[in-house]
Each structure stands twice: as structure tokens, then as C-alpha cells.
Amino acid sequence: MSLEFYRNLTRVFGIIALGVLFGLIASASLLEVKDLDLWLHIKMGEIVTSTGHVPAQDILSGTIAGKPWVNHEWLFQNVVYSVSSVFGMDGLLYMQSFLVVLTFLFLLLWTYRTDRQLVIIPLLFYVLQIYQTRFTVRPDIFSILYFILFLMVLMTSMEKRWSLFALFFLQVLWTNMHGYFFWGPVLVMFFLGAEILRRHAPLPAGWREEGRLSNEGFRRLAVALGVVLLSTLVNPLTWEGAVYPLKVMLQLSGESKIFFKYITELQPSIHWSTFFDFSEGSQLKVLMIVSFVSFVFNIRRMNMGLFLVWIVMLFFAVGAMRNMIYFAVVAYVATLINVARLDLRAYVPARFINEPVEMVAGWLAKIILMGIILNYGGDIARRGYYDFNHYERKSEFFGVAQRMFPEGAVDFLIKNKISGAVFNDFNVGAYLVGRTYPQIKVFIDGRTEVYGAPFFMSYRKIWDDGDEAGLREAVSKYGLKAAVIGAAYARPSEEALRLFSKSPDWKLVYFDHDGLIFLRDIPDNAALIQKYAIDLKKWSSVPSDTHRMGSAQAYPYREVNRATMLKDMGYLDQAMAEADAALAVSPLCLEAFKIKAQVYAERKDHLKAFEYFRAALLQSTGDVNLRRGMAIAYVGLGEYDHALEQAERLDESPLDVAGPYVRAKVFAKKGQYQKAYDILVQKIFPLQHGAREIVAIGDIFAEDKSYDLAVKAYGLAVRKDPKNKEALKKLKETVQLRQEAK
């Protein structure tokens, strides 16, 4: 066979592999709707479309109504409202798939070379795996497309007159779609700065020449900066809308840093201390390393503008998980541009006998890549869960996720025409807006920059700490009539559940796996309370129809959610009944074992607690909380040697209080109080958490009438957490007992 035949066949294998990859890209972006914020976007799109203007003040909330709001995503909201109105939720998924495929197509067309197929395919595959975290029908899917198009124009087309019109058009769209539109002017500044350095700085010759524009191109690039800056003014609020991202970034560098602690997508994507641990974030780390190495190998002819963007995007991505895709795109482009100038054969230590053998090796490599991509696609295709509403399996493709939204709770609100200002948790705010506005005015939703850090922290005090005074103040200030607590997306806090369930001012009227609804005991709610009031002491679980399920495997999330909430509210018998119902659906349900173990531990039935902690731990050997629970059960059984053995294994996590706590408890139970107290001071107090554990050891001291050490322990807990009401109360009581004993 001729050499040309081998070459053509190599290209064909590469094209087939790319086809398989793009098939995966198209299908992976059709996963069901899971994003909470989408509902708010659709509702705002409806409002903007029907009224013909974009509100400049908040109209959705019962807490910040009238506060200035720069809605920089109004155009995206119009798009998703229009698409969903005509084509339904699946239409939004098809829209997302189209935009994602288009994004990857631009990347491919920009960088494609037949002799670089073995570089392009795996790198695009890595970019896909990172981008999947943003497949949630958000403005990001437009933003990343505009980002890529901006880069393409700046790096390939500034010598052409139409580039200014393209940048203007892209910037106007971007400004009205997503807050990341500030990257448009910033990218132009980077490339303009690089061009100035090429012309005036004493750089290596290759750096001065690589990517250098003609004088006309340089002038056009300078004009482009003014064009894109002016383009940002094309928005409903002109100047205020243009500078809004800058204001938000300044806030995030100040008191608003608190958002990074609580919001998952704003947390760091990588910690440098664990950079070489590839068990997590491997795709991003590989792209970091590969793209950096490509700059090193191409050091003599480095594109300075691209390198500046690479550095900034690296820190942008590491700073927050939501930004990873932006760096992934830059890393991909940088790698392909850098290797385009390299003879890759020169860096391969082994030599093939001849070119046909080299081609055959290329075929095999591309076939292996296809196998990896298909296997990954198969894993995605098999995603699904059991639909208890219809007693059949539900694919994770198309439709709306059934386990993400408090659908039943919101149906209850709508059916019973509950209206006015409500308290709600952060996660369900946008969903409430989307389904109940203007009937319901939410307490908080996902627009953290609008609510501001002080309000967010006041909300967190109620939610995390069960702050009664804060809730009373909020009720008085905002006229709250109801509380909607979601449980579908994330479990509610134990403190918030107890705050509402134990208060005589609030009555439970809805309780299920997806959430709870409490109504304030006021005349306006009297009829609904009388009709729907729930006494959880009389709660009985409604078991799933296992006969109808047959041999189908299903995770009993409904029973588990209810059991967890009942346990957290102190209804232990009812929690046990729900856990048993969960085990009837899935006899090896790990969460059900955990719940039963925790209930038995709270009841001081140490033998039963040990049995269930052990059963759970056999399924999840790395779970620190389970191992700690089993160790404490050993302490309760008086088997101290076994407890200390478990404590040694808990010490594998040096920043966790579990191991020291178990040891302190063992010594306290054995009457070696000073040793126990020394552990509190030396091992637990310096850690971030541990006030609750210190109080527990103090309780043992107090029970054994070692009041001096008990006072010291409670005082230690108060120093560690001055807001710990339990520690403060016990400190006062124990001081009094000590005085009486003397």
C-alpha cells in the first residue's frame, strides 16, 4: 500500500475520533435541568418581555424590595423565557447543546491541524470534562462562547477592518448577557499591552516578532479598546451597568469575601498544597501542566499576549470553581498554538522504523482514544435514578431533575394561595421566585451581590446558628408570614429546623422529603393552620410500594430525607420508622444505617449504635464521622482499648477533632481527668472546630463532680466559640454548683 494511503487512513481515524467526541459533547449537554437559578431567570424574562423594560430596582424580594439592582443578564433571561415558552424545558437543553457544540467547533476550527490530531482530541476531551460542571442552562454558556470569539478575533483578525465591528457586536451581546463581560475590555488591554512591549521593551527577538501586528493593526487594536469600552455602555443602565462588575469585584475583595466560604461554586478549585494529588481536579491540573510545558518548549517564540491571558486565567480559575472553564479554554488554545511551531518528533526519544509503522501507531492511539471517549459516554448514558412518582427508572437526560427542587412544597403554596413575605433558605429562593412571584416575596435568593454581605450574614445566623433574636427581628421588620425550608437540593441545617419546629409562634403545615412549610400563628393563617397542622409526634411513614418496584434498584431518598429531618428535630421514633422504610426499599442503604446508628447513640444504646455504625462503616471505610461514632460506641461499652485503636485511625486526618476527642473521652471515662483536659487544650482548642466536643468532655467532668476541670472546659469552649449558648449556660451552672459544693 502507498504511503499516501497510510496518511489518509490516519486522517480518517482522527476525524472519526473527533466525530465520536462531538457526539459525546452534544449528548452530555442534554442532561436534565438541575440549575436552581434558571427559574428566576425565566420569571425575569417573562417580566421584561411583558413590561418592555428591565427593572432597575429589586421587585422579587420581601427584604430588599426597591434596592438598586443592575440586572446584567436580562438578555439571557429573555432568551430562556422565549425558548421555554415555545419549546418547553427540553428546548432549553437543545439550546444549550447547540451552544456548547458551537463553542467546541470554534475551538477546533481555530486550532485544527491534521498532524496534531493526537494533541487536539485528548485536550478537547479534558476541556469537555471541565465544562460539564457548567452544563446547567446558565448565562455562562453564552459567556464562554463570547470569550472564545473575542480571543479568536484579537489573535487572528486584527489586521482586518471587520474586526472592530465584530468586537463591538460581541461586546454588546456579552454586556447584556453575563457579568463576565468585563473580560472583553480586559482581553483587549492584555493584547494591546503585549503589543506595546513588543515595540518598546528590550525583549528577545522571537518575543518581539511572535504575534506582532502591522502598524495599521496596532492602531486598530488601540481603537478596539475604545470601541469595546463604549460598547459596555449599551445596556439599560448605561454607565451604571458598565461599571457594575468592577463594583462587585471590589466588594468581593472586602466584606463580601464571606460568599466564598458558603457558596460552592465560589470556593477554590485547587489547593496548592495538594496540587500533585491527582485524585481530584485531575483534568484541570493536567491542562495546567501541559500548557505550561508548551510555553517552556516554545520559549523562544512565545506569544506575550497569550501568555499574559494564561497567567491571569490560571489564578482566576484556581480562585473559584466556576471559572475553571475559562482557563481550560486558554490552556487548550495556548498548547495548540505553541506545539504548532514544534517538531514533535524531535521530542520523542524512540524512533519508529519507518513512516508506515508510525502511522499504524497513530491509528492505534486514536482507536484507544475513541474507546476512552465511548466508555466515558457510556458512563454518562447510564446515569439515572428511580422515579417513585411513576415507579420506573428516570434517565438523567432531558426534563427536569426530580430530586433538586421542592416541587411538592411549592405546589402546596400555590394551591393554598399562601402569599406575602416568607423566610426561605438560600438554595430555594430562585425556584420560589420562578414559580410563585408575585404571590410570594422571598427572603433571599441567589443574587448575593444585590443582597450584600451584611444581610447574607444575618441570614446565615438564623440558618446556621438558629438565632431566635435574629428571626424575631426579621419577622418584625419584613412581616414574614411563612417559612419555606427546602430539603431536595441540600439538607436543611439542624439549627434552623429546631428553631422553627420548637417555636410556639410557628406551625408546621407541610412536611415531606422535599422540604417543610411553617406558618406563623397569626389570624391570617388560622384557617390553613387548622386545616393542615402537622403533629410530628404522630407522624407515620408512608412506605414505598416495594411490590410494584419488584427487583428494581432504587435509592430511597424520600425516606432518608424525612428520617434525617425528623432526627434533627428530635423526633427519634419517627426517624427510626423512616429509616426502616428506607431499608425496606434498599436493604443496604448506607444513609439509613447512619441514621439508626445516630439515633441509638443519642439514646445511649451503645451496643445497637455500635452495630449500625459498623454496618455503615463496612460500606464506607473512609467516613471519619462513622469511625468516630463507632469509637464513641466502644467508649460507651467500656471497651477503651478498641476505642483508642479507632482513635489512632482517626488521627490520619490531622485537622479533624475526632481522634483527640475520642482519646479525651476515654481518659475522662477512666477518671484520668487531667489527661483528658490536656488533650482539650493541646489538641482540640487549636483546631478550627471543636467547641461542641470540648463541651461534651466538660459534661463528663461535671457528672463526676470534678467541677474545677468542668469550669475550665466550658470556659475553653466559650473562648473558642463565644456564641456557643450551651457552653455559656453550662459554665454559669457549673460555677454555681462548684460554689455550693464548697
XYZ file of C-alpha atoms in Angstrom:
742
model
C 0.000 0.000 0.000
C 1.182 3.532 -0.785
C 2.391 5.993 1.820
C -0.475 8.304 0.866
C -2.953 5.565 1.779
C -1.476 5.324 5.285
C -1.618 9.103 5.650
C -5.238 9.303 4.507
C -6.260 6.479 6.793
C -4.558 8.224 9.718
C -6.529 11.390 8.999
C -9.767 9.388 8.722
C -9.217 7.731 12.096
C -8.640 11.174 13.615
C -11.815 12.574 12.029
C -13.834 9.597 13.309
C -12.428 10.120 16.808
C -13.377 13.803 16.636
C -16.856 12.807 15.465
C -17.225 10.489 18.457
C -16.027 13.283 20.757
C -18.504 15.787 19.330
C -21.279 13.235 19.664
C -20.376 12.981 23.343
C -20.302 16.777 23.651
C -23.773 17.086 22.117
C -25.300 14.368 24.284
C -23.561 15.306 27.554
C -25.031 18.809 27.335
C -28.566 17.373 27.235
C -28.584 16.268 30.858
C -31.747 17.241 32.723
C -32.355 20.715 34.149
C -30.778 20.976 37.595
C -29.924 24.646 37.999
C -31.784 26.466 40.741
C -31.222 29.959 39.323
C -32.828 29.095 35.985
C -36.303 29.556 37.441
C -35.547 33.133 38.465
C -34.105 33.832 35.010
C -37.223 32.536 33.290
C -39.502 34.602 35.527
C -37.466 37.756 34.923
C -37.544 37.054 31.189
C -41.315 36.899 31.424
C -41.424 40.197 33.330
C -39.073 42.001 30.925
C -40.917 40.661 27.884
C -44.372 41.575 29.189
C -43.469 45.030 30.540
C -40.977 46.049 27.870
C -38.358 47.310 30.324
C -35.691 45.995 32.695
C -36.402 46.899 36.352
C -33.614 48.968 37.903
C -34.697 48.052 41.450
C -35.446 44.765 43.119
C -39.052 43.625 42.738
C -38.673 39.964 43.729
C -37.771 40.057 47.397
C -39.674 40.902 50.543
C -36.444 42.009 52.249
C -34.611 44.256 49.757
C -37.558 45.470 47.668
C -36.685 48.723 45.926
C -32.935 48.279 46.347
C -30.960 49.185 43.173
C -30.352 46.128 41.020
C -28.235 46.025 37.889
C -29.700 43.050 36.050
C -26.844 42.383 33.642
C -28.388 39.082 32.490
C -31.696 40.425 31.140
C -30.991 39.394 27.535
C -30.218 35.826 28.601
C -33.430 35.859 30.625
C -35.428 36.934 27.585
C -33.867 34.159 25.540
C -34.583 31.370 28.052
C -38.117 32.629 28.648
C -38.854 32.720 24.913
C -37.339 29.297 24.257
C -39.046 27.641 27.237
C -42.401 29.223 26.333
C -42.304 27.769 22.842
C -40.320 24.552 23.241
C -40.525 23.766 26.964
C -37.648 22.783 29.214
C -36.276 20.326 26.670
C -35.997 23.246 24.270
C -33.602 24.903 26.707
C -31.489 21.753 26.769
C -31.356 21.661 22.961
C -30.343 25.328 23.004
C -27.588 24.543 25.485
C -26.373 21.608 23.413
C -26.248 23.754 20.275
C -24.231 26.490 22.017
C -21.829 24.025 23.611
C -21.210 22.202 20.317
C -20.728 25.571 18.595
C -18.206 26.564 21.269
C -16.148 23.410 20.735
C -16.466 23.739 16.976
C -14.911 27.213 17.074
C -12.088 25.890 19.234
C -11.480 23.043 16.807
C -11.605 25.147 13.630
C -9.267 27.708 15.165
C -6.569 25.212 16.117
C -7.086 22.255 13.788
C -4.150 20.647 12.021
C -4.195 17.097 10.718
C -0.754 16.328 12.147
C -1.883 17.489 15.610
C -4.972 15.292 15.939
C -3.377 13.277 18.750
C -2.912 16.505 20.724
C -6.280 18.078 19.888
C -8.517 15.120 20.753
C -7.382 14.423 24.358
C -7.141 18.131 25.193
C -10.653 18.817 23.910
C -11.810 15.818 25.945
C -10.295 17.362 29.076
C -11.940 20.706 28.308
C -15.285 18.915 27.984
C -14.909 17.238 31.377
C -14.257 20.613 32.999
C -17.034 22.362 31.072
C -19.557 19.734 32.184
C -19.698 21.388 35.595
C -21.372 24.392 33.916
C -23.922 22.467 31.806
C -26.859 23.903 33.738
C -28.534 26.356 31.317
C -26.850 29.407 32.761
C -25.571 32.641 31.175
C -22.107 31.060 31.296
C -22.835 29.019 28.168
C -23.093 32.277 26.219
C -20.263 33.944 28.126
C -17.668 31.284 27.358
C -18.621 31.389 23.668
C -18.121 35.176 23.571
C -14.813 34.761 25.424
C -13.524 32.362 22.767
C -14.715 34.545 19.896
C -13.021 37.578 21.470
C -9.754 35.664 21.705
C -10.064 34.487 18.112
C -10.625 37.986 16.774
C -7.803 39.502 18.845
C -5.298 36.804 17.883
C -6.164 36.193 14.245
C -8.109 39.088 12.710
C -6.950 42.494 13.951
C -5.404 43.195 10.558
C -8.923 43.126 9.075
C -11.325 46.047 9.166
C -14.327 43.974 10.160
C -12.633 43.051 13.467
C -13.818 46.292 15.087
C -17.437 45.621 14.108
C -17.146 42.035 15.368
C -15.758 43.141 18.729
C -18.438 45.819 19.090
C -21.239 43.343 18.327
C -19.829 40.665 20.643
C -19.303 43.133 23.473
C -22.857 44.477 23.290
C -24.274 40.944 23.462
C -21.904 39.960 26.251
C -22.659 43.097 28.306
C -26.354 42.253 28.388
C -25.930 38.521 28.961
C -23.447 37.974 31.777
C -21.424 39.876 34.361
C -18.190 38.446 32.980
C -18.456 40.865 30.063
C -15.612 42.810 31.702
C -13.252 40.257 30.142
C -13.864 41.862 26.744
C -12.056 45.143 27.551
C -9.534 43.293 29.747
C -8.532 40.961 26.893
C -8.045 43.924 24.571
C -5.884 45.606 27.233
C -3.727 42.492 27.569
C -3.050 42.237 23.861
C -2.561 45.976 23.497
C -0.104 45.914 26.398
C 1.747 42.984 24.826
C 1.960 44.850 21.513
C 3.407 47.928 23.232
C 6.006 45.738 24.973
C 6.950 44.134 21.652
C 7.630 47.545 20.173
C 9.363 49.287 23.063
C 10.724 46.765 25.595
C 14.155 45.081 25.291
C 12.766 41.604 24.653
C 14.223 38.569 22.880
C 13.802 38.815 19.114
C 11.368 35.907 18.965
C 9.093 37.525 21.563
C 9.086 40.801 19.629
C 8.100 39.092 16.397
C 5.611 36.457 17.570
C 2.074 37.796 17.117
C 3.344 41.265 16.150
C 0.824 43.402 14.277
C 1.469 45.784 11.436
C 1.266 49.482 12.240
C -2.287 49.545 10.908
C -3.216 46.508 13.003
C -1.681 48.150 16.076
C -3.726 51.294 15.530
C -6.847 49.203 15.050
C -6.150 47.354 18.296
C -5.819 50.675 20.125
C -9.125 51.818 18.626
C -10.671 48.471 19.628
C -10.079 49.290 23.290
C -12.190 52.413 22.977
C -14.803 50.563 20.940
C -15.319 47.782 23.470
C -15.315 50.196 26.403
C -18.024 52.253 24.704
C -19.866 49.034 23.843
C -20.269 48.246 27.537
C -22.430 51.383 27.812
C -25.024 49.790 25.528
C -27.187 48.406 28.308
C -30.396 49.514 30.055
C -28.466 51.430 32.760
C -25.591 52.707 30.557
C -22.734 53.876 32.841
C -24.030 52.133 35.953
C -24.384 48.872 34.060
C -20.911 49.192 32.551
C -19.075 49.650 35.866
C -21.166 47.126 37.784
C -18.696 44.186 37.519
C -15.944 46.426 38.885
C -18.092 47.304 41.906
C -18.836 43.631 42.531
C -15.137 42.695 42.367
C -14.263 45.454 44.819
C -16.955 44.133 47.160
C -15.569 40.594 46.877
C -12.170 41.842 47.961
C -13.758 43.287 51.112
C -16.566 42.143 53.353
C -18.205 40.152 50.560
C -15.398 37.592 50.734
C -17.779 35.760 53.046
C -19.608 34.457 49.953
C -16.559 32.362 49.057
C -16.985 30.444 52.311
C -20.588 29.389 51.816
C -21.196 29.190 48.046
C -19.697 26.073 46.488
C -19.008 27.452 43.017
C -17.030 30.354 44.534
C -14.694 28.115 46.508
C -11.136 27.406 45.274
C -10.861 24.756 42.567
C -7.386 23.667 43.652
C -5.315 23.936 46.807
C -1.610 24.307 46.023
C -0.703 22.093 48.976
C -2.377 19.135 47.224
C -1.505 20.094 43.646
C 0.178 16.776 42.873
C -2.698 14.734 44.258
C -4.488 13.791 41.039
C -7.391 12.052 42.738
C -9.302 15.351 42.481
C -9.248 18.045 39.804
C -7.004 15.943 37.580
C -8.283 17.422 34.288
C -7.562 20.996 35.347
C -4.154 20.051 36.738
C -3.197 18.217 33.545
C -4.164 21.237 31.438
C -2.118 23.486 33.740
C 0.961 21.307 33.422
C 0.668 20.593 29.693
C 0.020 24.220 28.735
C 2.877 25.445 30.949
C 5.259 22.912 29.406
C 4.163 24.037 25.923
C 5.231 27.596 26.786
C 8.570 26.276 28.054
C 9.255 24.364 24.839
C 8.212 27.368 22.774
C 10.068 29.879 24.965
C 11.993 31.406 22.064
C 8.864 32.428 20.154
C 6.325 32.984 22.893
C 3.164 34.977 22.226
C 3.230 37.501 25.064
C -0.437 38.456 24.865
C -1.488 34.821 25.124
C 0.939 34.224 27.988
C -0.478 37.184 29.939
C -4.010 35.846 29.478
C -2.827 32.359 30.519
C -1.330 33.637 33.792
C -4.361 35.727 34.746
C -6.829 32.967 33.849
C -4.805 30.477 35.862
C -5.326 32.484 39.053
C -8.922 33.234 38.023
C -9.651 29.502 37.762
C -7.832 28.496 40.940
C -9.707 31.188 42.868
C -13.193 29.822 42.125
C -14.530 26.575 40.668
C -16.966 28.393 38.392
C -14.017 29.899 36.490
C -12.235 26.663 35.572
C -13.649 26.516 32.055
C -12.143 29.902 31.137
C -8.664 28.706 31.984
C -9.313 25.346 30.300
C -10.078 27.145 27.030
C -6.962 29.327 27.276
C -4.801 26.324 28.204
C -6.105 24.382 25.208
C -5.533 27.268 22.773
C -2.095 28.043 24.213
C -0.987 24.424 23.953
C -2.101 24.051 20.341
C -0.568 27.359 19.261
C 2.707 26.531 20.995
C 3.024 22.999 19.648
C 2.117 24.184 16.139
C 5.638 25.601 15.906
C 7.329 22.490 17.265
C 8.534 19.367 15.514
C 7.052 16.874 17.936
C 9.209 14.063 16.534
C 12.276 15.800 17.906
C 10.970 15.301 21.446
C 10.108 11.604 21.111
C 13.068 9.594 22.445
C 12.269 6.431 20.468
C 12.292 6.348 16.657
C 9.932 4.326 14.529
C 11.452 2.167 11.815
C 9.554 3.916 9.051
C 6.616 6.215 8.449
C 4.008 3.447 7.808
C 4.782 1.930 11.220
C 4.453 5.396 12.735
C 1.067 5.784 11.044
C -0.148 2.426 12.382
C 0.849 3.517 15.871
C -1.218 6.666 15.295
C -4.223 4.542 14.291
C -3.941 2.509 17.462
C -3.635 5.635 19.599
C -6.758 7.139 18.010
C -8.685 3.893 18.421
C -7.728 3.862 22.109
C -8.880 7.468 22.431
C -12.198 6.536 20.823
C -12.560 3.700 23.321
C -11.905 6.027 26.252
C -14.391 8.597 24.941
C -17.056 5.952 24.279
C -16.543 4.439 27.726
C -16.939 7.879 29.312
C -20.046 8.460 27.226
C -21.426 5.104 28.327
C -20.998 6.109 31.959
C -22.958 9.296 31.298
C -25.643 7.457 29.328
C -26.249 5.109 32.249
C -26.937 7.948 34.664
C -30.397 7.831 36.110
C -32.465 7.214 39.189
C -35.701 5.627 40.248
C -38.833 7.705 39.675
C -41.084 6.979 42.665
C -43.883 9.033 41.132
C -44.263 6.609 38.225
C -42.383 3.614 39.623
C -39.934 3.441 36.764
C -36.368 4.465 36.021
C -35.794 8.087 35.020
C -32.858 8.901 32.769
C -30.805 11.985 33.658
C -31.277 13.163 30.082
C -33.976 15.711 29.272
C -36.701 17.027 31.513
C -36.343 18.499 34.985
C -34.468 16.766 37.803
C -36.879 15.311 40.337
C -34.522 15.418 43.308
C -33.330 19.029 43.099
C -36.380 21.208 43.660
C -39.008 21.494 46.447
C -41.762 20.869 43.927
C -44.340 19.481 46.361
C -43.774 22.261 48.887
C -44.221 24.961 46.250
C -47.303 23.197 44.871
C -48.720 23.453 48.397
C -48.029 27.210 48.486
C -49.691 27.767 45.125
C -52.682 25.514 45.813
C -53.437 27.218 49.121
C -52.717 30.731 47.828
C -50.193 31.450 50.549
C -48.831 34.896 49.800
C -46.660 37.691 51.122
C -43.157 37.760 52.556
C -41.690 34.415 53.593
C -38.487 33.184 55.160
C -36.699 30.698 52.917
C -33.303 29.107 52.663
C -30.777 30.389 50.135
C -30.985 27.364 47.848
C -34.726 27.521 47.127
C -35.067 31.295 46.693
C -34.703 31.369 42.904
C -37.061 28.411 42.469
C -39.650 30.151 44.646
C -39.338 33.311 42.548
C -39.759 31.375 39.331
C -42.883 29.546 40.421
C -44.651 31.872 42.865
C -43.855 35.514 42.007
C -45.692 37.847 42.621
C -47.706 35.716 45.077
C -44.634 35.130 47.255
C -41.839 37.571 48.080
C -38.675 35.699 49.024
C -36.331 36.320 51.942
C -33.176 35.613 49.910
C -32.185 34.132 46.552
C -29.011 33.584 44.551
C -28.320 37.277 43.813
C -25.762 37.601 46.604
C -24.241 40.785 45.199
C -27.641 42.514 45.441
C -28.431 41.385 48.989
C -24.934 42.254 50.183
C -22.680 40.663 52.790
C -24.301 42.139 55.954
C -27.748 40.814 55.037
C -26.279 37.480 53.964
C -24.572 37.103 57.333
C -27.784 37.932 59.203
C -29.462 35.177 57.193
C -26.616 32.746 57.991
C -27.006 33.456 61.722
C -30.635 32.359 61.525
C -29.871 29.406 59.285
C -26.637 28.128 60.836
C -26.996 29.194 64.453
C -30.774 29.090 64.963
C -30.676 32.732 66.060
C -34.057 33.336 67.731
C -33.468 37.065 68.190
C -32.470 37.411 64.550
C -35.619 35.617 63.422
C -37.841 37.771 65.630
C -36.207 40.892 64.237
C -36.702 39.654 60.671
C -40.376 38.840 61.352
C -40.965 42.302 62.786
C -39.049 44.133 60.053
C -40.306 42.257 56.995
C -43.678 40.943 58.121
C -42.848 37.298 57.457
C -45.920 35.082 57.311
C -44.411 31.727 56.413
C -41.139 29.807 56.274
C -40.245 27.570 53.335
C -37.328 25.237 54.020
C -36.108 23.125 51.140
C -34.657 19.643 51.553
C -34.393 18.389 47.971
C -31.178 20.135 46.836
C -29.437 20.112 50.219
C -30.315 19.035 53.733
C -31.545 21.890 55.934
C -29.490 22.865 58.950
C -30.371 21.171 62.231
C -30.354 24.549 63.991
C -32.896 26.080 61.611
C -35.161 23.037 61.829
C -35.166 23.139 65.614
C -35.647 26.901 65.630
C -38.916 26.676 63.714
C -40.196 23.291 64.925
C -39.795 24.113 68.623
C -41.170 27.634 68.457
C -44.798 28.137 69.556
C -45.040 31.003 67.058
C -44.677 28.718 64.034
C -46.874 25.796 62.995
C -45.838 23.053 60.601
C -48.325 22.589 57.748
C -46.240 20.735 55.150
C -43.616 18.041 55.667
C -42.153 15.734 53.057
C -38.864 14.670 51.527
C -38.529 17.907 49.552
C -38.999 20.333 52.443
C -41.120 21.857 55.152
C -43.505 24.798 55.385
C -44.209 26.596 58.645
C -46.901 29.256 59.047
C -46.785 31.987 61.642
C -49.524 31.539 64.203
C -51.407 34.721 63.277
C -55.076 35.323 62.382
C -54.319 35.458 58.635
C -53.031 31.877 58.790
C -55.535 30.462 61.283
C -57.721 28.639 58.751
C -54.766 26.975 56.998
C -53.178 26.001 60.312
C -56.412 24.434 61.488
C -56.724 22.507 58.242
C -53.142 21.353 57.694
C -51.315 21.478 61.054
C -48.941 18.514 61.453
C -48.035 16.970 64.811
C -44.747 15.180 64.141
C -45.162 13.142 67.326
C -47.915 11.334 65.461
C -46.037 11.149 62.179
C -46.134 7.778 60.446
C -44.132 6.990 57.349
C -45.806 6.195 54.051
C -43.787 3.248 52.734
C -42.952 2.885 49.073
C -44.708 0.142 47.145
C -41.912 -2.435 47.018
C -44.246 -4.949 45.320
C -44.630 -2.523 42.447
C -40.886 -1.849 42.408
C -40.043 -5.520 42.097
C -36.300 -6.060 41.759
C -35.572 -2.503 40.610
C -32.686 -0.875 42.419
C -33.579 2.464 43.957
C -32.061 4.864 46.438
C -34.788 5.693 48.993
C -34.029 9.403 49.062
C -37.540 10.319 50.163
C -37.432 8.169 53.287
C -33.819 9.164 54.021
C -34.576 12.880 53.739
C -37.586 12.614 56.039
C -35.686 10.454 58.536
C -32.794 12.912 58.678
C -35.058 15.903 59.270
C -37.070 14.069 61.924
C -33.872 13.070 63.712
C -32.544 16.635 63.582
C -35.792 17.949 65.058
C -35.637 15.418 67.888
C -38.390 13.017 66.782
C -36.310 9.873 67.159
C -39.036 7.209 66.990
C -40.395 8.704 63.794
C -36.878 8.961 62.343
C -36.310 5.277 63.066
C -39.565 4.368 61.315
C -38.499 6.299 58.207
C -35.061 4.688 58.300
C -36.691 1.256 58.444
C -38.880 2.253 55.493
C -35.703 3.208 53.619
C -34.173 -0.189 54.375
C -37.309 -1.866 53.055
C -36.624 -0.168 49.703
C -32.862 -0.732 49.794
C -31.674 -3.186 52.477
C -28.085 -1.952 52.254
C -28.881 1.761 52.356
C -25.852 3.439 53.923
C -27.696 6.592 54.983
C -30.383 4.560 56.764
C -27.691 2.711 58.736
C -26.141 6.055 59.679
C -29.449 7.450 60.903
C -30.247 4.386 63.010
C -26.729 4.427 64.469
C -27.045 8.110 65.387
C -30.457 7.589 66.978
C -29.220 4.659 69.058
C -26.175 6.729 70.084
C -28.425 9.568 71.199
C -30.481 7.078 73.206
C -27.279 5.750 74.827
C -27.951 2.281 73.430
C -24.256 1.795 72.729
C -24.461 -1.823 71.588
C -27.057 -1.101 68.896
C -25.222 2.093 67.935
C -22.014 0.083 67.502
C -23.762 -2.497 65.302
C -25.154 0.108 62.920
C -22.022 2.265 62.851
C -20.061 -0.868 61.989
C -22.548 -1.871 59.277
C -22.288 1.594 57.752
C -18.511 1.714 58.069
C -18.152 -1.574 56.193
C -19.681 0.203 53.218
C -17.800 3.473 53.632
C -14.454 2.764 55.280
C -13.134 6.296 54.804
C -16.016 8.071 56.550
C -14.481 9.865 59.543
C -17.839 10.530 61.204
C -18.792 6.862 61.093
C -15.470 5.764 62.547
C -15.790 8.392 65.249
C -19.301 7.162 66.030
C -18.091 3.579 66.330
C -15.207 4.671 68.561
C -17.580 6.535 70.884
C -19.850 3.482 70.962
C -16.815 1.488 72.147
C -16.317 4.095 74.889
C -19.961 3.708 75.922
C -19.478 -0.058 76.075
C -16.379 0.384 78.243
C -14.120 -1.153 75.589
C -11.477 1.553 75.820
C -8.667 -0.264 74.030
C -10.835 -0.699 70.930
C -11.850 2.960 71.172
C -8.205 4.068 71.260
C -7.432 1.826 68.313
C -10.107 3.621 66.299
C -8.752 6.984 67.520
C -5.365 6.142 66.017
C -7.025 5.623 62.636
C -8.908 8.877 63.050
C -5.579 10.675 63.521
C -4.932 10.098 59.819
C -6.851 13.358 59.394
C -4.704 15.788 61.440
C -7.077 18.760 61.157
C -10.079 16.817 62.462
C -11.111 16.783 66.125
C -12.353 13.178 66.024
C -9.201 11.360 67.150
C -8.300 13.705 70.048
C -11.954 13.789 71.120
C -12.175 10.012 71.378
C -8.929 9.880 73.381
C -10.099 12.663 75.694
C -13.376 10.852 76.242
C -11.586 7.596 77.049
C -9.353 9.269 79.644
C -12.318 11.144 81.135
C -14.333 7.929 81.462
C -11.361 6.209 83.098
C -11.149 9.018 85.648
C -7.901 10.435 84.239
C -9.370 13.909 84.078
C -6.180 15.920 83.789
C -5.027 13.877 80.791
C -8.404 14.453 79.164
C -8.239 18.194 79.834
C -4.680 18.406 78.472
C -5.924 16.930 75.175
C -8.636 19.583 75.031
C -6.058 22.344 75.465
C -3.269 20.942 73.304
C -5.080 19.074 70.520
C -8.667 20.324 70.131
C -8.594 24.000 71.105
C -6.044 24.983 68.361
C -8.239 23.477 65.606
C -10.881 25.415 63.684
C -13.756 23.376 65.126
C -14.265 21.509 68.373
C -16.310 23.664 70.774
C -19.068 21.052 70.862
C -16.568 18.293 71.659
C -14.995 20.351 74.458
C -18.441 20.844 75.994
C -19.092 17.094 75.831
C -15.906 16.346 77.778
C -16.834 19.089 80.236
C -20.127 17.275 80.771
C -18.242 14.167 81.886
C -16.198 16.233 84.347
C -19.398 17.806 85.703
C -21.202 14.465 86.009
C -18.295 13.140 88.082
C -18.351 16.339 90.179
C -14.908 17.417 89.022
C -16.234 20.966 88.896
C -12.893 22.772 88.601
C -11.996 20.996 85.370
C -15.583 21.261 84.132
C -15.466 25.041 84.576
C -12.138 25.142 82.759
C -13.521 23.008 79.909
C -16.665 25.098 79.470
C -14.550 28.252 79.629
C -12.318 26.817 76.929
C -15.359 26.176 74.742
C -16.574 29.758 75.266
C -13.151 31.135 74.324
C -13.227 29.034 71.181
C -16.814 29.969 70.278
C -18.159 32.989 72.209
C -21.607 32.448 70.631
C -21.951 28.911 71.959
C -25.077 29.288 74.133
C -24.809 25.769 75.523
C -21.268 26.360 76.779
C -22.195 29.704 78.333
C -25.204 28.219 80.113
C -23.273 25.227 81.450
C -20.375 27.422 82.549
C -22.694 29.524 84.739
C -24.473 26.452 86.143
C -21.217 24.667 86.952
C -19.690 27.719 88.636
C -22.757 27.779 90.884
C -22.507 24.034 91.610
C -18.840 24.447 92.492
C -19.667 27.207 94.929
C -22.422 25.119 96.519
C -20.100 22.134 96.843
C -17.576 24.251 98.703
